Amino acid sequence: MDNGDRILLNHIQKGFPVTSRPFQEVGGWLNMTEEEVLERLRRLSQEGYLSRFGPVLNPRRLGGNSTLAAMMVPQERLEVAIAAVNGHPQVSHNYLREHPFNLWFVVSAESEAVIQGVLAEIEEETGLAVINLPMEEEYFVEVNFQFEVDNP
Amino acid sequence: MAVEIERRLILAIQGGLPLVPQPYLAVARELGITEEEVIILIDGMLADGRIKRIGAVPNHYALGIIANGMSVWNVPDHQVAEVGRRMGQLPVVTHCYRRPRRPPHWPYNLFAMVHGYSREDVLVTVDGIARELELEGLPREVIFSTQLLKKTGVRFQEGWASLGRAGLAASSGD
């Protein structure tokens, strides 16, 4: 990843244009051609530096819901539990953490009923209890990773 | 919450936008509508927050921000709203939520995500939060992630787009 990549990522985490030629517009901000912007993003994606490029949805506003769930998984059952959790398309994030509650995942779906179904299935598939930790109140969320760039 | 064409659009773009010069045109062709209609629909959903934003979601882990610290706190119920509001506004906190306690094993009700280049970084930051918000006496932990196992973003099922009115009412969980 070079300086140009970092500058690009810094600029397109939010406010990506919704216009006919959005990459050309971004190029205009950064003194890059449309093709250069696209090439950089393709490469960053292939190399694993870009998780996703597209919309970040708000399931709640779309009639659905989202929740955080956690499990205490004994070491010897970890591989199976991870596969079980990851196997559900409604699981959008899954992290291993250092704590007795070691598996933490986000379930998002178009309805609460689907979410409850997924949590129940995971319990059944793994034989382990899942604690459901839905948000009761949200206090300002802003995810924006600004990377250090070398200024000439 | 969303009419059928909006739902079809969400399903078409929830996996990501194509990296082509006219991405919204590509989506429009898939849906049988015009590029301009796609742009108008997306703008509408951005305006009302059904789409939070469009852009790059970097893999911060691959980019050196490897310390992902979930700070969790047990804040007395009569104080948690105020503490949460102040904590959520701190620039170092990316997500802050109140969630239920789950006794006997889970006594915490406030979550604040803090990212950093190292664990030491994050721990120092969380100590700073505790000092600044006068929370030093409260039970808390910082729980670090050791592996990102999956990160795909929200994915609704294909059947969602064609739910009729009855289906909408049944599935909205009202």
mmCIF file of C-alpha atoms in Angstrom:
data_model
loop_
_atom_site.group_PDB
_atom_site.id
_atom_site.type_symbol
_atom_site.label_atom_id
_atom_site.label_comp_id
_atom_site.label_asym_id
_atom_site.label_seq_id
_atom_site.Cartn_x
_atom_site.Cartn_y
_atom_site.Cartn_z
ATOM 1 C CA MET A 1 0.000 0.000 0.000
ATOM 2 C CA ASP A 2 1.471 3.339 -0.989
ATOM 3 C CA ASN A 3 0.762 6.926 -0.122
ATOM 4 C CA GLY A 4 -1.760 7.302 -2.950
ATOM 5 C CA ASP A 5 -3.708 4.320 -1.630
ATOM 6 C CA ARG A 6 -3.863 5.814 1.847
ATOM 7 C CA ILE A 7 -4.987 9.183 0.535
ATOM 8 C CA LEU A 8 -7.669 7.458 -1.523
ATOM 9 C CA LEU A 9 -8.925 5.399 1.411
ATOM 10 C CA ASN A 10 -8.947 8.449 3.652
ATOM 11 C CA HIS A 11 -11.212 10.251 1.197
ATOM 12 C CA ILE A 12 -13.750 7.611 0.249
ATOM 13 C CA GLN A 13 -14.957 6.122 3.498
ATOM 14 C CA LYS A 14 -17.929 8.392 3.425
ATOM 15 C CA GLY A 15 -19.471 10.717 0.893
ATOM 16 C CA PHE A 16 -18.652 8.631 -2.157
ATOM 17 C CA PRO A 17 -20.448 10.396 -5.037
ATOM 18 C CA VAL A 18 -23.766 9.122 -6.301
ATOM 19 C CA THR A 19 -23.307 10.358 -9.864
ATOM 20 C CA SER A 20 -22.865 8.827 -13.304
ATOM 21 C CA ARG A 21 -19.041 8.693 -13.162
ATOM 22 C CA PRO A 22 -18.243 8.703 -9.438
ATOM 23 C CA PHE A 23 -14.658 7.410 -9.728
ATOM 24 C CA GLN A 24 -13.849 10.189 -12.160
ATOM 25 C CA GLU A 25 -15.212 12.673 -9.624
ATOM 26 C CA VAL A 26 -13.089 11.177 -6.837
ATOM 27 C CA GLY A 27 -10.101 11.329 -9.174
ATOM 28 C CA GLY A 28 -10.784 15.019 -9.606
ATOM 29 C CA TRP A 29 -10.487 15.560 -5.832
ATOM 30 C CA LEU A 30 -7.184 13.708 -5.670
ATOM 31 C CA ASN A 31 -5.514 14.555 -8.958
ATOM 32 C CA MET A 32 -5.855 10.979 -10.232
ATOM 33 C CA THR A 33 -7.483 9.711 -13.405
ATOM 34 C CA GLU A 34 -10.685 7.683 -13.258
ATOM 35 C CA GLU A 35 -8.749 4.603 -14.371
ATOM 36 C CA GLU A 36 -6.116 5.095 -11.673
ATOM 37 C CA VAL A 37 -8.790 5.314 -8.960
ATOM 38 C CA LEU A 38 -10.434 2.122 -10.231
ATOM 39 C CA GLU A 39 -7.119 0.291 -10.554
ATOM 40 C CA ARG A 40 -6.102 1.212 -7.013
ATOM 41 C CA LEU A 41 -9.436 0.052 -5.611
ATOM 42 C CA ARG A 42 -9.305 -3.229 -7.527
ATOM 43 C CA ARG A 43 -5.790 -3.888 -6.257
ATOM 44 C CA LEU A 44 -6.642 -2.914 -2.665
ATOM 45 C CA SER A 45 -9.602 -5.239 -2.840
ATOM 46 C CA GLN A 46 -7.568 -8.150 -4.239
ATOM 47 C CA GLU A 47 -4.846 -7.648 -1.676
ATOM 48 C CA GLY A 48 -7.330 -7.642 1.202
ATOM 49 C CA TYR A 49 -6.980 -4.023 2.283
ATOM 50 C CA LEU A 50 -10.530 -3.222 1.285
ATOM 51 C CA SER A 51 -13.185 -5.223 3.128
ATOM 52 C CA ARG A 52 -16.046 -3.843 1.073
ATOM 53 C CA PHE A 53 -16.900 -1.075 -1.285
ATOM 54 C CA GLY A 54 -20.538 -0.067 -1.407
ATOM 55 C CA PRO A 55 -23.461 0.833 0.821
ATOM 56 C CA VAL A 56 -23.504 0.522 4.586
ATOM 57 C CA LEU A 57 -27.121 -0.315 5.350
ATOM 58 C CA ASN A 58 -29.169 0.590 8.410
ATOM 59 C CA PRO A 59 -31.212 -2.556 9.017
ATOM 60 C CA ARG A 60 -33.396 -0.872 11.597
ATOM 61 C CA ARG A 61 -34.586 1.791 9.164
ATOM 62 C CA LEU A 62 -35.282 -0.895 6.599
ATOM 63 C CA GLY A 63 -37.753 -2.660 8.835
ATOM 64 C CA GLY A 64 -35.254 -5.150 10.135
ATOM 65 C CA ASN A 65 -32.894 -5.300 13.048
ATOM 66 C CA SER A 66 -29.358 -6.015 14.127
ATOM 67 C CA THR A 67 -27.924 -7.462 17.310
ATOM 68 C CA LEU A 68 -24.628 -8.380 18.973
ATOM 69 C CA ALA A 69 -24.335 -11.889 20.360
ATOM 70 C CA ALA A 70 -21.627 -13.762 22.233
ATOM 71 C CA MET A 71 -20.724 -17.294 23.212
ATOM 72 C CA MET A 72 -18.369 -19.045 25.616
ATOM 73 C CA VAL A 73 -16.760 -21.725 23.464
ATOM 74 C CA PRO A 74 -14.371 -24.326 24.896
ATOM 75 C CA GLN A 75 -11.149 -24.536 22.895
ATOM 76 C CA GLU A 76 -11.827 -27.993 21.506
ATOM 77 C CA ARG A 77 -15.174 -26.909 20.052
ATOM 78 C CA LEU A 78 -13.995 -23.631 18.590
ATOM 79 C CA GLU A 79 -13.530 -24.698 14.976
ATOM 80 C CA VAL A 80 -16.996 -26.209 14.773
ATOM 81 C CA ALA A 81 -18.599 -23.227 16.508
ATOM 82 C CA ILE A 82 -16.892 -20.739 14.189
ATOM 83 C CA ALA A 83 -18.058 -22.678 11.131
ATOM 84 C CA ALA A 84 -21.585 -22.822 12.498
ATOM 85 C CA VAL A 85 -21.737 -19.080 13.178
ATOM 86 C CA ASN A 86 -20.058 -18.076 9.901
ATOM 87 C CA GLY A 87 -22.378 -20.370 7.964
ATOM 88 C CA HIS A 88 -25.319 -18.012 8.474
ATOM 89 C CA PRO A 89 -25.498 -15.222 5.866
ATOM 90 C CA GLN A 90 -27.180 -13.018 8.483
ATOM 91 C CA VAL A 91 -23.934 -12.985 10.472
ATOM 92 C CA SER A 92 -22.195 -9.884 9.135
ATOM 93 C CA HIS A 93 -19.255 -9.758 11.549
ATOM 94 C CA ASN A 94 -17.600 -12.436 13.649
ATOM 95 C CA TYR A 95 -14.618 -11.913 15.967
ATOM 96 C CA LEU A 96 -12.566 -14.132 18.206
ATOM 97 C CA ARG A 97 -11.792 -12.308 21.441
ATOM 98 C CA GLU A 98 -9.662 -12.889 24.508
ATOM 99 C CA HIS A 99 -12.197 -13.523 27.230
ATOM 100 C CA PRO A 100 -14.254 -16.460 28.514
ATOM 101 C CA PHE A 101 -16.887 -15.082 26.112
ATOM 102 C CA ASN A 102 -14.624 -15.617 23.133
ATOM 103 C CA LEU A 103 -16.904 -15.570 20.084
ATOM 104 C CA TRP A 104 -18.605 -12.269 19.285
ATOM 105 C CA PHE A 105 -20.813 -11.797 16.263
ATOM 106 C CA VAL A 106 -23.333 -9.419 14.738
ATOM 107 C CA VAL A 107 -26.585 -10.757 13.305
ATOM 108 C CA SER A 108 -28.525 -8.457 10.978
ATOM 109 C CA ALA A 109 -31.692 -9.381 9.148
ATOM 110 C CA GLU A 110 -34.802 -8.042 7.542
ATOM 111 C CA SER A 111 -36.871 -9.003 10.578
ATOM 112 C CA GLU A 112 -36.459 -9.705 14.288
ATOM 113 C CA ALA A 113 -38.012 -13.129 13.739
ATOM 114 C CA VAL A 114 -35.187 -14.077 11.370
ATOM 115 C CA ILE A 115 -32.610 -12.906 13.911
ATOM 116 C CA GLN A 116 -34.157 -14.971 16.695
ATOM 117 C CA GLY A 117 -34.248 -17.949 14.348
ATOM 118 C CA VAL A 118 -30.547 -17.624 13.560
ATOM 119 C CA LEU A 119 -29.594 -17.379 17.244
ATOM 120 C CA ALA A 120 -31.706 -20.436 18.053
ATOM 121 C CA GLU A 121 -30.150 -22.374 15.176
ATOM 122 C CA ILE A 122 -26.648 -21.498 16.325
ATOM 123 C CA GLU A 123 -27.448 -22.754 19.814
ATOM 124 C CA GLU A 124 -28.813 -25.955 18.360
ATOM 125 C CA GLU A 125 -25.902 -26.478 15.952
ATOM 126 C CA THR A 126 -23.257 -25.921 18.621
ATOM 127 C CA GLY A 127 -24.978 -27.118 21.787
ATOM 128 C CA LEU A 128 -23.793 -23.920 23.435
ATOM 129 C CA ALA A 129 -25.696 -20.979 24.906
ATOM 130 C CA VAL A 130 -25.723 -17.661 23.056
ATOM 131 C CA ILE A 131 -26.192 -14.410 24.957
ATOM 132 C CA ASN A 132 -28.100 -11.826 22.979
ATOM 133 C CA LEU A 133 -26.941 -8.237 23.567
ATOM 134 C CA PRO A 134 -29.166 -5.983 21.462
ATOM 135 C CA MET A 135 -28.490 -2.274 21.591
ATOM 136 C CA GLU A 136 -30.845 -0.492 23.976
ATOM 137 C CA GLU A 137 -29.414 2.915 23.219
ATOM 138 C CA GLU A 138 -26.887 4.126 20.658
ATOM 139 C CA TYR A 139 -24.529 6.950 21.594
ATOM 140 C CA PHE A 140 -23.129 8.519 18.439
ATOM 141 C CA VAL A 141 -21.401 6.183 16.036
ATOM 142 C CA GLU A 142 -18.745 7.258 13.572
ATOM 143 C CA VAL A 143 -16.370 4.823 11.967
ATOM 144 C CA ASN A 144 -13.667 6.583 10.036
ATOM 145 C CA PHE A 145 -10.119 5.329 9.917
ATOM 146 C CA GLN A 146 -7.794 8.094 8.810
ATOM 147 C CA PHE A 147 -4.435 6.696 7.716
ATOM 148 C CA GLU A 148 -1.180 8.559 8.045
ATOM 149 C CA VAL A 149 0.043 9.927 4.750
ATOM 150 C CA ASP A 150 3.433 11.346 3.896
ATOM 151 C CA ASN A 151 3.076 14.967 2.953
ATOM 152 C CA PRO A 152 5.705 16.218 0.526
ATOM 153 C CA MET B 1 -39.940 0.856 5.271
ATOM 154 C CA ALA B 2 -39.024 0.274 1.639
ATOM 155 C CA VAL B 3 -41.054 -0.242 -1.511
ATOM 156 C CA GLU B 4 -40.330 -3.148 -3.815
ATOM 157 C CA ILE B 5 -37.950 -1.374 -6.223
ATOM 158 C CA GLU B 6 -35.962 -0.047 -3.252
ATOM 159 C CA ARG B 7 -35.740 -3.541 -1.826
ATOM 160 C CA ARG B 8 -34.577 -4.965 -5.159
ATOM 161 C CA LEU B 9 -32.005 -2.202 -5.313
ATOM 162 C CA ILE B 10 -30.756 -2.953 -1.789
ATOM 163 C CA LEU B 11 -30.451 -6.639 -2.634
ATOM 164 C CA ALA B 12 -28.533 -5.736 -5.798
ATOM 165 C CA ILE B 13 -26.010 -3.508 -4.034
ATOM 166 C CA GLN B 14 -25.754 -4.969 -0.524
ATOM 167 C CA GLY B 15 -22.784 -7.115 -1.621
ATOM 168 C CA GLY B 16 -20.966 -4.094 -2.976
ATOM 169 C CA LEU B 17 -20.843 -1.768 -5.959
ATOM 170 C CA PRO B 18 -19.017 -2.941 -9.081
ATOM 171 C CA LEU B 19 -15.635 -1.291 -9.692
ATOM 172 C CA VAL B 20 -16.511 -0.031 -13.165
ATOM 173 C CA PRO B 21 -16.622 3.545 -14.487
ATOM 174 C CA GLN B 22 -20.441 3.744 -14.256
ATOM 175 C CA PRO B 23 -21.372 1.532 -11.307
ATOM 176 C CA TYR B 24 -24.918 2.843 -10.963
ATOM 177 C CA LEU B 25 -25.579 2.163 -14.651
ATOM 178 C CA ALA B 26 -24.458 -1.437 -14.140
ATOM 179 C CA VAL B 27 -26.910 -1.773 -11.249
ATOM 180 C CA ALA B 28 -29.668 -0.126 -13.287
ATOM 181 C CA ARG B 29 -29.243 -2.682 -16.080
ATOM 182 C CA GLU B 30 -29.552 -5.491 -13.559
ATOM 183 C CA LEU B 31 -32.815 -4.026 -12.292
ATOM 184 C CA GLY B 32 -34.301 -2.947 -15.626
ATOM 185 C CA ILE B 33 -34.456 0.748 -14.680
ATOM 186 C CA THR B 34 -32.401 3.786 -15.685
ATOM 187 C CA GLU B 35 -29.114 4.992 -14.195
ATOM 188 C CA GLU B 36 -30.859 8.208 -13.165
ATOM 189 C CA GLU B 37 -33.548 6.252 -11.315
ATOM 190 C CA VAL B 38 -30.891 4.305 -9.408
ATOM 191 C CA ILE B 39 -29.174 7.547 -8.444
ATOM 192 C CA ILE B 40 -32.446 9.123 -7.288
ATOM 193 C CA LEU B 41 -33.391 6.030 -5.246
ATOM 194 C CA ILE B 42 -29.990 5.840 -3.555
ATOM 195 C CA ASP B 43 -29.984 9.568 -2.811
ATOM 196 C CA GLY B 44 -33.401 9.166 -1.200
ATOM 197 C CA MET B 45 -32.223 6.332 1.016
ATOM 198 C CA LEU B 46 -29.098 8.229 2.023
ATOM 199 C CA ALA B 47 -31.213 11.243 2.917
ATOM 200 C CA ASP B 48 -33.440 9.308 5.296
ATOM 201 C CA GLY B 49 -30.688 7.134 6.685
ATOM 202 C CA ARG B 50 -31.801 3.785 5.347
ATOM 203 C CA ILE B 51 -28.383 3.722 3.740
ATOM 204 C CA LYS B 52 -25.887 5.130 6.249
ATOM 205 C CA ARG B 53 -23.244 5.916 3.650
ATOM 206 C CA ILE B 54 -21.670 4.715 0.430
ATOM 207 C CA GLY B 55 -17.941 4.208 0.334
ATOM 208 C CA ALA B 56 -14.944 2.101 1.129
ATOM 209 C CA VAL B 57 -14.865 -0.062 4.219
ATOM 210 C CA PRO B 58 -11.161 -0.573 4.803
ATOM 211 C CA ASN B 59 -9.857 -3.691 6.424
ATOM 212 C CA HIS B 60 -8.271 -1.734 9.248
ATOM 213 C CA TYR B 61 -6.735 -4.889 10.596
ATOM 214 C CA ALA B 62 -4.663 -5.413 7.452
ATOM 215 C CA LEU B 63 -3.705 -1.743 7.640
ATOM 216 C CA GLY B 64 -1.951 -1.906 10.972
ATOM 217 C CA ILE B 65 -4.808 -0.923 13.245
ATOM 218 C CA ILE B 66 -4.599 -4.293 14.816
ATOM 219 C CA ALA B 67 -5.700 -3.531 18.340
ATOM 220 C CA ASN B 68 -9.461 -3.726 18.448
ATOM 221 C CA GLY B 69 -10.458 -3.101 22.055
ATOM 222 C CA MET B 70 -14.022 -3.558 23.178
ATOM 223 C CA SER B 71 -14.227 -1.667 26.452
ATOM 224 C CA VAL B 72 -17.144 -2.773 28.583
ATOM 225 C CA TRP B 73 -18.365 -1.013 31.714
ATOM 226 C CA ASN B 74 -20.881 -1.631 34.453
ATOM 227 C CA VAL B 75 -22.460 1.777 34.894
ATOM 228 C CA PRO B 76 -25.243 2.373 37.402
ATOM 229 C CA ASP B 77 -28.549 2.549 35.536
ATOM 230 C CA HIS B 78 -29.349 6.090 36.597
ATOM 231 C CA GLN B 79 -26.051 7.328 35.138
ATOM 232 C CA VAL B 80 -25.602 5.243 32.004
ATOM 233 C CA ALA B 81 -27.430 7.531 29.562
ATOM 234 C CA GLU B 82 -25.316 10.532 30.524
ATOM 235 C CA VAL B 83 -22.073 8.557 30.637
ATOM 236 C CA GLY B 84 -22.878 6.901 27.315
ATOM 237 C CA ARG B 85 -23.630 10.203 25.640
ATOM 238 C CA ARG B 86 -20.320 11.685 26.804
ATOM 239 C CA MET B 87 -18.381 8.553 25.919
ATOM 240 C CA GLY B 88 -19.917 8.315 22.464
ATOM 241 C CA GLN B 89 -18.775 11.807 21.611
ATOM 242 C CA LEU B 90 -15.113 11.121 22.311
ATOM 243 C CA PRO B 91 -13.174 11.040 19.037
ATOM 244 C CA VAL B 92 -11.357 7.865 20.095
ATOM 245 C CA VAL B 93 -14.604 5.917 20.425
ATOM 246 C CA THR B 94 -16.023 4.558 17.165
ATOM 247 C CA HIS B 95 -19.116 2.808 18.527
ATOM 248 C CA CYS B 96 -20.853 3.260 21.863
ATOM 249 C CA TYR B 97 -23.988 1.400 22.952
ATOM 250 C CA ARG B 98 -25.956 0.501 26.015
ATOM 251 C CA ARG B 99 -26.820 -3.192 26.046
ATOM 252 C CA PRO B 100 -28.479 -5.435 28.604
ATOM 253 C CA ARG B 101 -26.551 -7.131 31.385
ATOM 254 C CA ARG B 102 -26.804 -10.921 31.259
ATOM 255 C CA PRO B 103 -26.250 -12.259 34.754
ATOM 256 C CA PRO B 104 -24.611 -14.296 36.088
ATOM 257 C CA HIS B 105 -21.719 -14.185 33.627
ATOM 258 C CA TRP B 106 -22.076 -10.809 31.896
ATOM 259 C CA PRO B 107 -22.381 -7.790 34.235
ATOM 260 C CA TYR B 108 -21.606 -4.962 31.793
ATOM 261 C CA ASN B 109 -24.130 -2.570 30.246
ATOM 262 C CA LEU B 110 -22.027 -0.050 28.322
ATOM 263 C CA PHE B 111 -19.826 -0.864 25.321
ATOM 264 C CA ALA B 112 -17.331 1.472 23.685
ATOM 265 C CA MET B 113 -15.079 0.374 20.818
ATOM 266 C CA VAL B 114 -11.594 1.788 20.806
ATOM 267 C CA HIS B 115 -9.148 1.005 18.007
ATOM 268 C CA GLY B 116 -5.415 1.555 18.003
ATOM 269 C CA TYR B 117 -2.066 0.518 16.586
ATOM 270 C CA SER B 118 -1.249 -1.514 19.669
ATOM 271 C CA ARG B 119 -2.920 -2.920 22.763
ATOM 272 C CA GLU B 120 -0.884 -0.585 24.903
ATOM 273 C CA ASP B 121 -2.261 2.288 22.822
ATOM 274 C CA VAL B 122 -5.819 1.173 23.444
ATOM 275 C CA LEU B 123 -5.352 0.507 27.162
ATOM 276 C CA VAL B 124 -3.842 3.929 27.697
ATOM 277 C CA THR B 125 -6.752 5.455 25.793
ATOM 278 C CA VAL B 126 -9.335 3.605 27.877
ATOM 279 C CA ASP B 127 -7.586 4.662 31.087
ATOM 280 C CA GLY B 128 -7.832 8.201 29.789
ATOM 281 C CA ILE B 129 -11.564 7.810 29.131
ATOM 282 C CA ALA B 130 -12.094 6.514 32.665
ATOM 283 C CA ARG B 131 -10.191 9.466 34.121
ATOM 284 C CA GLU B 132 -11.879 12.084 31.977
ATOM 285 C CA LEU B 133 -15.394 10.827 32.634
ATOM 286 C CA GLU B 134 -14.675 10.052 36.302
ATOM 287 C CA LEU B 135 -15.436 6.346 35.961
ATOM 288 C CA GLU B 136 -12.323 4.991 37.632
ATOM 289 C CA GLY B 137 -14.226 3.188 40.360
ATOM 290 C CA LEU B 138 -16.471 1.251 37.989
ATOM 291 C CA PRO B 139 -16.039 -2.394 36.991
ATOM 292 C CA ARG B 140 -14.664 -2.490 33.465
ATOM 293 C CA GLU B 141 -12.699 -4.670 31.073
ATOM 294 C CA VAL B 142 -11.054 -4.176 27.703
ATOM 295 C CA ILE B 143 -11.580 -7.223 25.544
ATOM 296 C CA PHE B 144 -9.310 -7.495 22.550
ATOM 297 C CA SER B 145 -10.072 -9.318 19.328
ATOM 298 C CA THR B 146 -7.493 -11.861 18.246
ATOM 299 C CA GLN B 147 -8.985 -12.795 14.902
ATOM 300 C CA LEU B 148 -11.458 -11.374 12.421
ATOM 301 C CA LEU B 149 -13.455 -14.406 11.370
ATOM 302 C CA LYS B 150 -16.021 -12.812 9.085
ATOM 303 C CA LYS B 151 -16.869 -9.354 7.795
ATOM 304 C CA THR B 152 -19.463 -9.102 5.050
ATOM 305 C CA GLY B 153 -21.845 -6.295 5.922
ATOM 306 C CA VAL B 154 -25.587 -6.633 6.241
ATOM 307 C CA ARG B 155 -27.146 -9.171 3.855
ATOM 308 C CA PHE B 156 -30.889 -9.417 3.509
ATOM 309 C CA GLN B 157 -32.403 -12.539 1.975
ATOM 310 C CA GLU B 158 -33.579 -12.609 -1.630
ATOM 311 C CA GLY B 159 -37.223 -13.169 -0.678
ATOM 312 C CA TRP B 160 -37.438 -9.817 1.100
ATOM 313 C CA ALA B 161 -38.028 -7.863 -2.104
ATOM 314 C CA SER B 162 -41.169 -9.666 -3.126
ATOM 315 C CA LEU B 163 -42.967 -9.738 0.229
ATOM 316 C CA GLY B 164 -46.547 -8.546 -0.232
ATOM 317 C CA ARG B 165 -48.299 -6.197 2.206
ATOM 318 C CA ALA B 166 -49.347 -9.066 4.465
ATOM 319 C CA GLY B 167 -45.786 -10.336 4.446
ATOM 320 C CA LEU B 168 -44.505 -6.875 5.344
ATOM 321 C CA ALA B 169 -46.730 -6.619 8.404
ATOM 322 C CA ALA B 170 -45.871 -10.129 9.550
ATOM 323 C CA SER B 171 -42.148 -9.689 9.184
ATOM 324 C CA SER B 172 -41.662 -6.182 10.499
ATOM 325 C CA GLY B 173 -41.901 -7.380 14.073
ATOM 326 C CA ASP B 174 -44.302 -4.604 15.124
#
